[in-house]
PDB file of C-alpha atoms in Angstrom:
ATOM      1  CA  UNK A  15       0.043   0.003  -0.167  1.00  0.00           C
ATOM      2  CA  UNK A  16       0.905   3.488   0.136  1.00  0.00           C
ATOM      3  CA  UNK A  17       1.630   5.637   3.192  1.00  0.00           C
ATOM      4  CA  UNK A  18       3.439   8.772   4.423  1.00  0.00           C
ATOM      5  CA  UNK A  19       4.879   8.944   7.971  1.00  0.00           C
ATOM      6  CA  UNK A  20       5.654  12.201   9.813  1.00  0.00           C
ATOM      7  CA  UNK A  21       5.760  13.147  13.305  1.00  0.00           C
ATOM      8  CA  UNK A  22       2.636  14.155  15.036  1.00  0.00           C
ATOM      9  CA  UNK A  23       3.941  17.119  16.934  1.00  0.00           C
ATOM     10  CA  UNK A  24       6.918  19.492  16.972  1.00  0.00           C
ATOM     11  CA  UNK A  25       7.446  22.555  19.212  1.00  0.00           C
ATOM     12  CA  UNK A  26       9.875  25.467  18.608  1.00  0.00           C
ATOM     13  CA  UNK A  27      10.451  28.945  19.736  1.00  0.00           C
ATOM     14  CA  UNK A  28      10.112  32.146  17.748  1.00  0.00           C
ATOM     15  CA  UNK A  29      13.019  32.749  15.543  1.00  0.00           C
ATOM     16  CA  UNK A  30      14.124  29.214  15.571  1.00  0.00           C
ATOM     17  CA  UNK A  31      14.472  26.603  12.713  1.00  0.00           C
ATOM     18  CA  UNK A  32      12.387  23.561  12.539  1.00  0.00           C
ATOM     19  CA  UNK A  33      12.398  20.647  10.247  1.00  0.00           C
ATOM     20  CA  UNK A  34       9.633  18.225   9.765  1.00  0.00           C
ATOM     21  CA  UNK A  35      10.288  15.025   8.172  1.00  0.00           C
ATOM     22  CA  UNK A  36       8.292  12.760   5.983  1.00  0.00           C
ATOM     23  CA  UNK A  37       8.978   9.163   4.785  1.00  0.00           C
ATOM     24  CA  UNK A  38       6.854   7.561   2.247  1.00  0.00           C
ATOM     25  CA  UNK A  39       6.062   4.395   0.589  1.00  0.00           C
ATOM     26  CA  UNK A  40       4.404   4.375  -2.681  1.00  0.00           C
ATOM     27  CA  UNK A  41       4.741   1.974  -5.583  1.00  0.00           C
ATOM     28  CA  UNK A  42       4.839   4.957  -8.043  1.00  0.00           C
ATOM     29  CA  UNK A  43       6.348   8.160  -7.489  1.00  0.00           C
ATOM     30  CA  UNK A  44       5.416  11.495  -8.600  1.00  0.00           C
ATOM     31  CA  UNK A  45       6.747  13.926  -6.185  1.00  0.00           C
ATOM     32  CA  UNK A  46       6.303  15.211  -2.610  1.00  0.00           C
ATOM     33  CA  UNK A  47       4.056  18.142  -1.719  1.00  0.00           C
ATOM     34  CA  UNK A  48       3.613  20.143   1.524  1.00  0.00           C
ATOM     35  CA  UNK A  49       0.547  21.871   2.848  1.00  0.00           C
ATOM     36  CA  UNK A  50      -0.302  24.113   5.770  1.00  0.00           C
ATOM     37  CA  UNK A  51      -3.625  23.923   7.694  1.00  0.00           C
ATOM     38  CA  UNK A  52      -4.559  26.501  10.411  1.00  0.00           C
ATOM     39  CA  UNK A  53      -7.005  25.582  12.837  1.00  0.00           C
ATOM     40  CA  UNK A  54      -8.903  23.116  10.680  1.00  0.00           C
ATOM     41  CA  UNK A  55      -9.452  25.638   7.926  1.00  0.00           C
ATOM     42  CA  UNK A  56      -8.566  25.297   4.231  1.00  0.00           C
ATOM     43  CA  UNK A  57      -5.114  23.456   3.733  1.00  0.00           C
ATOM     44  CA  UNK A  58      -2.939  25.573   1.621  1.00  0.00           C
ATOM     45  CA  UNK A  59      -0.153  24.420  -0.714  1.00  0.00           C
ATOM     46  CA  UNK A  60       3.345  25.351   0.338  1.00  0.00           C
ATOM     47  CA  UNK A  61       5.815  23.475  -2.043  1.00  0.00           C
ATOM     48  CA  UNK A  62       6.386  20.649  -4.318  1.00  0.00           C
ATOM     49  CA  UNK A  63       9.432  18.605  -4.964  1.00  0.00           C
ATOM     50  CA  UNK A  64       9.442  16.561  -8.215  1.00  0.00           C
ATOM     51  CA  UNK A  65      12.998  15.970  -8.229  1.00  0.00           C
ATOM     52  CA  UNK A  66      15.955  15.311  -5.577  1.00  0.00           C
ATOM     53  CA  UNK A  67      17.058  18.334  -3.834  1.00  0.00           C
ATOM     54  CA  UNK A  68      16.078  21.578  -2.303  1.00  0.00           C
ATOM     55  CA  UNK A  69      13.398  23.868  -3.135  1.00  0.00           C
ATOM     56  CA  UNK A  70      13.246  27.443  -1.412  1.00  0.00           C
ATOM     57  CA  UNK A  71      10.475  29.604  -0.986  1.00  0.00           C
ATOM     58  CA  UNK A  72      10.902  32.554   1.372  1.00  0.00           C
ATOM     59  CA  UNK A  73      11.413  31.372   4.931  1.00  0.00           C
ATOM     60  CA  UNK A  74      10.354  27.777   3.731  1.00  0.00           C
ATOM     61  CA  UNK A  75      12.256  25.063   2.010  1.00  0.00           C
ATOM     62  CA  UNK A  76      11.373  21.532   1.140  1.00  0.00           C
ATOM     63  CA  UNK A  77      13.804  18.794   0.385  1.00  0.00           C
ATOM     64  CA  UNK A  78      13.406  15.356  -1.353  1.00  0.00           C
ATOM     65  CA  UNK A  79      15.567  12.332  -1.576  1.00  0.00           C
ATOM     66  CA  UNK A  80      13.829   9.781  -3.889  1.00  0.00           C
ATOM     67  CA  UNK A  81      16.572   7.171  -3.109  1.00  0.00           C
ATOM     68  CA  UNK A  82      15.678   7.394   0.392  1.00  0.00           C
ATOM     69  CA  UNK A  83      12.097   7.963   0.091  1.00  0.00           C
ATOM     70  CA  UNK A  84      12.361  10.852   2.420  1.00  0.00           C
ATOM     71  CA  UNK A  85      11.648  14.520   2.338  1.00  0.00           C
ATOM     72  CA  UNK A  86      11.388  17.281   4.918  1.00  0.00           C
ATOM     73  CA  UNK A  87       9.983  20.812   5.110  1.00  0.00           C
ATOM     74  CA  UNK A  88      12.361  23.345   6.676  1.00  0.00           C
ATOM     75  CA  UNK A  89      10.828  26.530   8.344  1.00  0.00           C
ATOM     76  CA  UNK A  90      13.355  29.232   9.276  1.00  0.00           C
ATOM     77  CA  UNK A  91      12.906  32.350  11.344  1.00  0.00           C
ATOM     78  CA  UNK A  92       9.759  30.870  13.142  1.00  0.00           C
ATOM     79  CA  UNK A  93       6.951  33.335  13.860  1.00  0.00           C
ATOM     80  CA  UNK A  94       3.855  32.710  15.936  1.00  0.00           C
ATOM     81  CA  UNK A  95       1.696  32.582  13.010  1.00  0.00           C
ATOM     82  CA  UNK A  96       3.536  29.401  11.730  1.00  0.00           C
ATOM     83  CA  UNK A  97       1.854  27.530  14.566  1.00  0.00           C
ATOM     84  CA  UNK A  98      -0.387  25.326  12.370  1.00  0.00           C
ATOM     85  CA  UNK A  99      -0.646  21.704  11.113  1.00  0.00           C
ATOM     86  CA  UNK A 100       1.784  20.636   8.414  1.00  0.00           C
ATOM     87  CA  UNK A 101       0.963  17.732   5.845  1.00  0.00           C
ATOM     88  CA  UNK A 102       3.195  15.831   3.332  1.00  0.00           C
ATOM     89  CA  UNK A 103       1.409  14.417   0.367  1.00  0.00           C
ATOM     90  CA  UNK A 104       2.138  12.267  -2.620  1.00  0.00           C
ATOM     91  CA  UNK A 105       0.446  10.750  -5.477  1.00  0.00           C
ATOM     92  CA  UNK A 106      -1.688   7.567  -5.053  1.00  0.00           C
ATOM     93  CA  UNK A 107      -0.989   4.530  -6.960  1.00  0.00           C
ATOM     94  CA  UNK A 108      -3.393   5.287  -9.845  1.00  0.00           C
ATOM     95  CA  UNK A 109      -1.796   8.591 -10.371  1.00  0.00           C
ATOM     96  CA  UNK A 110      -5.115  10.293  -9.728  1.00  0.00           C
ATOM     97  CA  UNK A 111      -5.029  12.063  -6.553  1.00  0.00           C
ATOM     98  CA  UNK A 112      -2.993  13.363  -3.348  1.00  0.00           C
ATOM     99  CA  UNK A 113      -2.891  11.086  -0.342  1.00  0.00           C
ATOM    100  CA  UNK A 114      -1.829  12.852   2.853  1.00  0.00           C
ATOM    101  CA  UNK A 115       0.091  11.961   5.812  1.00  0.00           C
ATOM    102  CA  UNK A 116      -1.560  12.401   9.300  1.00  0.00           C
ATOM    103  CA  UNK A 117       0.150  15.869   9.844  1.00  0.00           C
ATOM    104  CA  UNK A 118       2.639  17.438  12.072  1.00  0.00           C
ATOM    105  CA  UNK A 119       1.222  20.069  14.700  1.00  0.00           C
ATOM    106  CA  UNK A 120       3.769  22.736  14.861  1.00  0.00           C
ATOM    107  CA  UNK A 121       3.439  25.011  18.036  1.00  0.00           C
ATOM    108  CA  UNK A 122       5.664  28.112  18.108  1.00  0.00           C
ATOM    109  CA  UNK A 123       6.102  29.912  21.376  1.00  0.00           C
ATOM    110  CA  UNK A 124       7.598  33.256  22.392  1.00  0.00           C
TER     111      UNK A 124
ATOM    112  CA  UNK B  20     -11.097  36.230  -7.755  1.00  0.00           C
ATOM    113  CA  UNK B  21     -13.081  33.478  -5.981  1.00  0.00           C
ATOM    114  CA  UNK B  22     -11.456  30.413  -4.646  1.00  0.00           C
ATOM    115  CA  UNK B  23     -12.939  26.992  -3.968  1.00  0.00           C
ATOM    116  CA  UNK B  24     -16.335  27.758  -2.651  1.00  0.00           C
ATOM    117  CA  UNK B  25     -18.181  25.213  -0.393  1.00  0.00           C
ATOM    118  CA  UNK B  26     -21.555  25.258   1.348  1.00  0.00           C
ATOM    119  CA  UNK B  27     -22.791  24.976   3.770  1.00  0.00           C
ATOM    120  CA  UNK B  28     -20.039  25.509   5.961  1.00  0.00           C
ATOM    121  CA  UNK B  29     -21.553  23.714   8.899  1.00  0.00           C
ATOM    122  CA  UNK B  30     -24.570  21.249   8.496  1.00  0.00           C
ATOM    123  CA  UNK B  31     -26.417  19.509  11.470  1.00  0.00           C
ATOM    124  CA  UNK B  32     -28.407  16.080  10.573  1.00  0.00           C
ATOM    125  CA  UNK B  33     -30.010  13.590  12.682  1.00  0.00           C
ATOM    126  CA  UNK B  34     -29.192  10.010  12.207  1.00  0.00           C
ATOM    127  CA  UNK B  35     -30.985   8.602   8.943  1.00  0.00           C
ATOM    128  CA  UNK B  36     -31.367  11.989   7.126  1.00  0.00           C
ATOM    129  CA  UNK B  37     -29.373  13.038   3.940  1.00  0.00           C
ATOM    130  CA  UNK B  38     -26.683  15.270   3.870  1.00  0.00           C
ATOM    131  CA  UNK B  39     -25.716  17.367   0.477  1.00  0.00           C
ATOM    132  CA  UNK B  40     -22.376  19.085   0.305  1.00  0.00           C
ATOM    133  CA  UNK B  41     -21.616  21.545  -2.744  1.00  0.00           C
ATOM    134  CA  UNK B  42     -18.554  22.725  -3.963  1.00  0.00           C
ATOM    135  CA  UNK B  43     -17.646  25.252  -6.803  1.00  0.00           C
ATOM    136  CA  UNK B  44     -14.198  24.996  -7.968  1.00  0.00           C
ATOM    137  CA  UNK B  45     -11.875  27.806  -8.911  1.00  0.00           C
ATOM    138  CA  UNK B  46     -13.120  29.479 -12.056  1.00  0.00           C
ATOM    139  CA  UNK B  47     -11.570  27.483 -14.881  1.00  0.00           C
ATOM    140  CA  UNK B  48     -10.746  24.302 -13.023  1.00  0.00           C
ATOM    141  CA  UNK B  49     -12.290  21.106 -14.370  1.00  0.00           C
ATOM    142  CA  UNK B  50     -10.947  18.631 -11.781  1.00  0.00           C
ATOM    143  CA  UNK B  51     -12.429  18.171  -8.490  1.00  0.00           C
ATOM    144  CA  UNK B  52     -11.524  16.230  -5.313  1.00  0.00           C
ATOM    145  CA  UNK B  53     -13.289  15.395  -2.233  1.00  0.00           C
ATOM    146  CA  UNK B  54     -11.438  14.580   0.973  1.00  0.00           C
ATOM    147  CA  UNK B  55     -12.607  13.687   4.498  1.00  0.00           C
ATOM    148  CA  UNK B  56     -10.958  14.864   7.657  1.00  0.00           C
ATOM    149  CA  UNK B  57     -11.576  13.742  11.386  1.00  0.00           C
ATOM    150  CA  UNK B  58     -10.247  15.695  14.242  1.00  0.00           C
ATOM    151  CA  UNK B  59      -6.341  15.252  14.717  1.00  0.00           C
ATOM    152  CA  UNK B  60      -6.164  13.166  11.499  1.00  0.00           C
ATOM    153  CA  UNK B  61      -5.093  13.794   7.887  1.00  0.00           C
ATOM    154  CA  UNK B  62      -7.006  14.250   4.633  1.00  0.00           C
ATOM    155  CA  UNK B  63      -8.451  11.170   3.584  1.00  0.00           C
ATOM    156  CA  UNK B  64      -9.177  10.889  -0.243  1.00  0.00           C
ATOM    157  CA  UNK B  65     -12.688  10.204  -1.133  1.00  0.00           C
ATOM    158  CA  UNK B  66     -13.270  10.735  -4.948  1.00  0.00           C
ATOM    159  CA  UNK B  67     -11.903  12.559  -7.954  1.00  0.00           C
ATOM    160  CA  UNK B  68     -14.180  13.684 -10.694  1.00  0.00           C
ATOM    161  CA  UNK B  69     -13.839  15.716 -13.889  1.00  0.00           C
ATOM    162  CA  UNK B  70     -16.871  17.337 -15.532  1.00  0.00           C
ATOM    163  CA  UNK B  71     -19.649  14.727 -15.831  1.00  0.00           C
ATOM    164  CA  UNK B  72     -17.185  11.876 -14.984  1.00  0.00           C
ATOM    165  CA  UNK B  73     -16.089   9.955 -11.976  1.00  0.00           C
ATOM    166  CA  UNK B  74     -12.468   9.238 -12.655  1.00  0.00           C
ATOM    167  CA  UNK B  75     -11.505   7.606  -9.091  1.00  0.00           C
ATOM    168  CA  UNK B  76     -13.962   6.853  -6.235  1.00  0.00           C
ATOM    169  CA  UNK B  77     -11.642   4.319  -4.523  1.00  0.00           C
ATOM    170  CA  UNK B  78     -11.706   6.158  -1.313  1.00  0.00           C
ATOM    171  CA  UNK B  79     -15.540   6.625  -1.098  1.00  0.00           C
ATOM    172  CA  UNK B  80     -17.536   4.148   0.862  1.00  0.00           C
ATOM    173  CA  UNK B  81     -19.628   1.893  -1.494  1.00  0.00           C
ATOM    174  CA  UNK B  82     -22.922   2.488   0.223  1.00  0.00           C
ATOM    175  CA  UNK B  83     -24.758   5.677   1.219  1.00  0.00           C
ATOM    176  CA  UNK B  84     -22.084   7.963  -0.595  1.00  0.00           C
ATOM    177  CA  UNK B  85     -22.171   9.389  -3.907  1.00  0.00           C
ATOM    178  CA  UNK B  86     -20.522  12.275  -5.714  1.00  0.00           C
ATOM    179  CA  UNK B  87     -21.292  14.159  -9.035  1.00  0.00           C
ATOM    180  CA  UNK B  88     -19.699  17.072 -10.938  1.00  0.00           C
ATOM    181  CA  UNK B  89     -22.386  18.077 -13.694  1.00  0.00           C
ATOM    182  CA  UNK B  90     -21.740  19.957 -16.769  1.00  0.00           C
ATOM    183  CA  UNK B  91     -23.318  22.974 -15.157  1.00  0.00           C
ATOM    184  CA  UNK B  92     -23.395  23.842 -11.430  1.00  0.00           C
ATOM    185  CA  UNK B  93     -21.274  22.967  -8.383  1.00  0.00           C
ATOM    186  CA  UNK B  94     -20.091  19.401  -7.562  1.00  0.00           C
ATOM    187  CA  UNK B  95     -22.087  17.669  -4.984  1.00  0.00           C
ATOM    188  CA  UNK B  96     -21.224  15.198  -2.285  1.00  0.00           C
ATOM    189  CA  UNK B  97     -24.236  13.260  -1.211  1.00  0.00           C
ATOM    190  CA  UNK B  98     -24.527  11.184   1.967  1.00  0.00           C
ATOM    191  CA  UNK B  99     -27.649   9.184   2.513  1.00  0.00           C
ATOM    192  CA  UNK B 100     -28.936   7.982   5.895  1.00  0.00           C
ATOM    193  CA  UNK B 101     -26.285   9.666   7.752  1.00  0.00           C
ATOM    194  CA  UNK B 102     -24.760   7.936  10.808  1.00  0.00           C
ATOM    195  CA  UNK B 103     -22.875   9.426  13.706  1.00  0.00           C
ATOM    196  CA  UNK B 104     -19.466   8.233  12.207  1.00  0.00           C
ATOM    197  CA  UNK B 105     -20.086  10.467   9.202  1.00  0.00           C
ATOM    198  CA  UNK B 106     -19.407  13.640  11.474  1.00  0.00           C
ATOM    199  CA  UNK B 107     -16.464  15.124   9.988  1.00  0.00           C
ATOM    200  CA  UNK B 108     -15.025  17.968   7.857  1.00  0.00           C
ATOM    201  CA  UNK B 109     -15.388  17.339   4.202  1.00  0.00           C
ATOM    202  CA  UNK B 110     -12.973  19.282   1.966  1.00  0.00           C
ATOM    203  CA  UNK B 111     -13.216  19.984  -1.661  1.00  0.00           C
ATOM    204  CA  UNK B 112     -10.391  20.762  -3.804  1.00  0.00           C
ATOM    205  CA  UNK B 113      -9.723  21.682  -7.421  1.00  0.00           C
ATOM    206  CA  UNK B 114      -7.080  21.833  -9.806  1.00  0.00           C
ATOM    207  CA  UNK B 115      -6.679  23.141 -13.555  1.00  0.00           C
ATOM    208  CA  UNK B 116      -5.506  19.871 -14.899  1.00  0.00           C
ATOM    209  CA  UNK B 117      -4.112  16.627 -13.422  1.00  0.00           C
ATOM    210  CA  UNK B 118      -2.202  17.453 -10.419  1.00  0.00           C
ATOM    211  CA  UNK B 119       0.543  15.004 -10.766  1.00  0.00           C
ATOM    212  CA  UNK B 120       3.013  17.512 -12.488  1.00  0.00           C
ATOM    213  CA  UNK B 121       2.734  20.131  -9.876  1.00  0.00           C
ATOM    214  CA  UNK B 122       1.356  18.632  -6.709  1.00  0.00           C
ATOM    215  CA  UNK B 123      -0.927  21.548  -6.173  1.00  0.00           C
ATOM    216  CA  UNK B 124      -4.357  21.426  -5.063  1.00  0.00           C
ATOM    217  CA  UNK B 125      -6.713  24.469  -4.378  1.00  0.00           C
ATOM    218  CA  UNK B 126      -8.892  23.656  -1.110  1.00  0.00           C
ATOM    219  CA  UNK B 127     -12.173  25.051   0.092  1.00  0.00           C
ATOM    220  CA  UNK B 128     -12.788  25.909   3.655  1.00  0.00           C
ATOM    221  CA  UNK B 129     -14.503  22.745   4.243  1.00  0.00           C
ATOM    222  CA  UNK B 130     -17.973  21.706   5.338  1.00  0.00           C
ATOM    223  CA  UNK B 131     -18.446  20.469   8.933  1.00  0.00           C
ATOM    224  CA  UNK B 132     -21.082  17.777   9.092  1.00  0.00           C
ATOM    225  CA  UNK B 133     -22.380  16.833  12.668  1.00  0.00           C
ATOM    226  CA  UNK B 134     -24.732  13.980  12.811  1.00  0.00           C
ATOM    227  CA  UNK B 135     -26.847  13.855  16.084  1.00  0.00           C
TER     228      UNK B 135
END
């Protein structure tokens, strides 16, 4: 089957750097996406890695290693507003839809 | 510049009633996905539709649940004879094309169903 595993919770302080890891098992691979969700609201797209390496978008970066079936989301210069749930996602076996990990709750304190 | 619009945002039903959740995708998007989320859980894929076609319904229960995306109008997720276990947030997402190339979906704010 297909699955994506990520830690359930991460805590950090303002200004710090935090890394959220994601390991996956899929029979076919189309890339790894990351989404942010605040308080059960609309999940919003953060980044996508189709190839190995690092993608940077402002304070957020995402990394993928296909040989290790592993990726991570790196958040720098943490702010209180970054407190949210973060989900990694990959395409299902049929290639038709994204399947999501269970999410990592990030709590940023002052 | 409307994003994905879902309604109702909150719906309360008694056991045995029907729930209808509506989703209007981003203008110009012809691919719609429905997901279900329980508290403290991830998003569970239910169904993927294109206009007038169900492409993948592998995540949708075989009974009581149905979905459509007609040529005109919103996509509708229909739950018949609801049970308490159907209580969840139902999210709709859309994309302009197949999202395997970009990994990007546009989500609505969700419809929260409570079954009494």
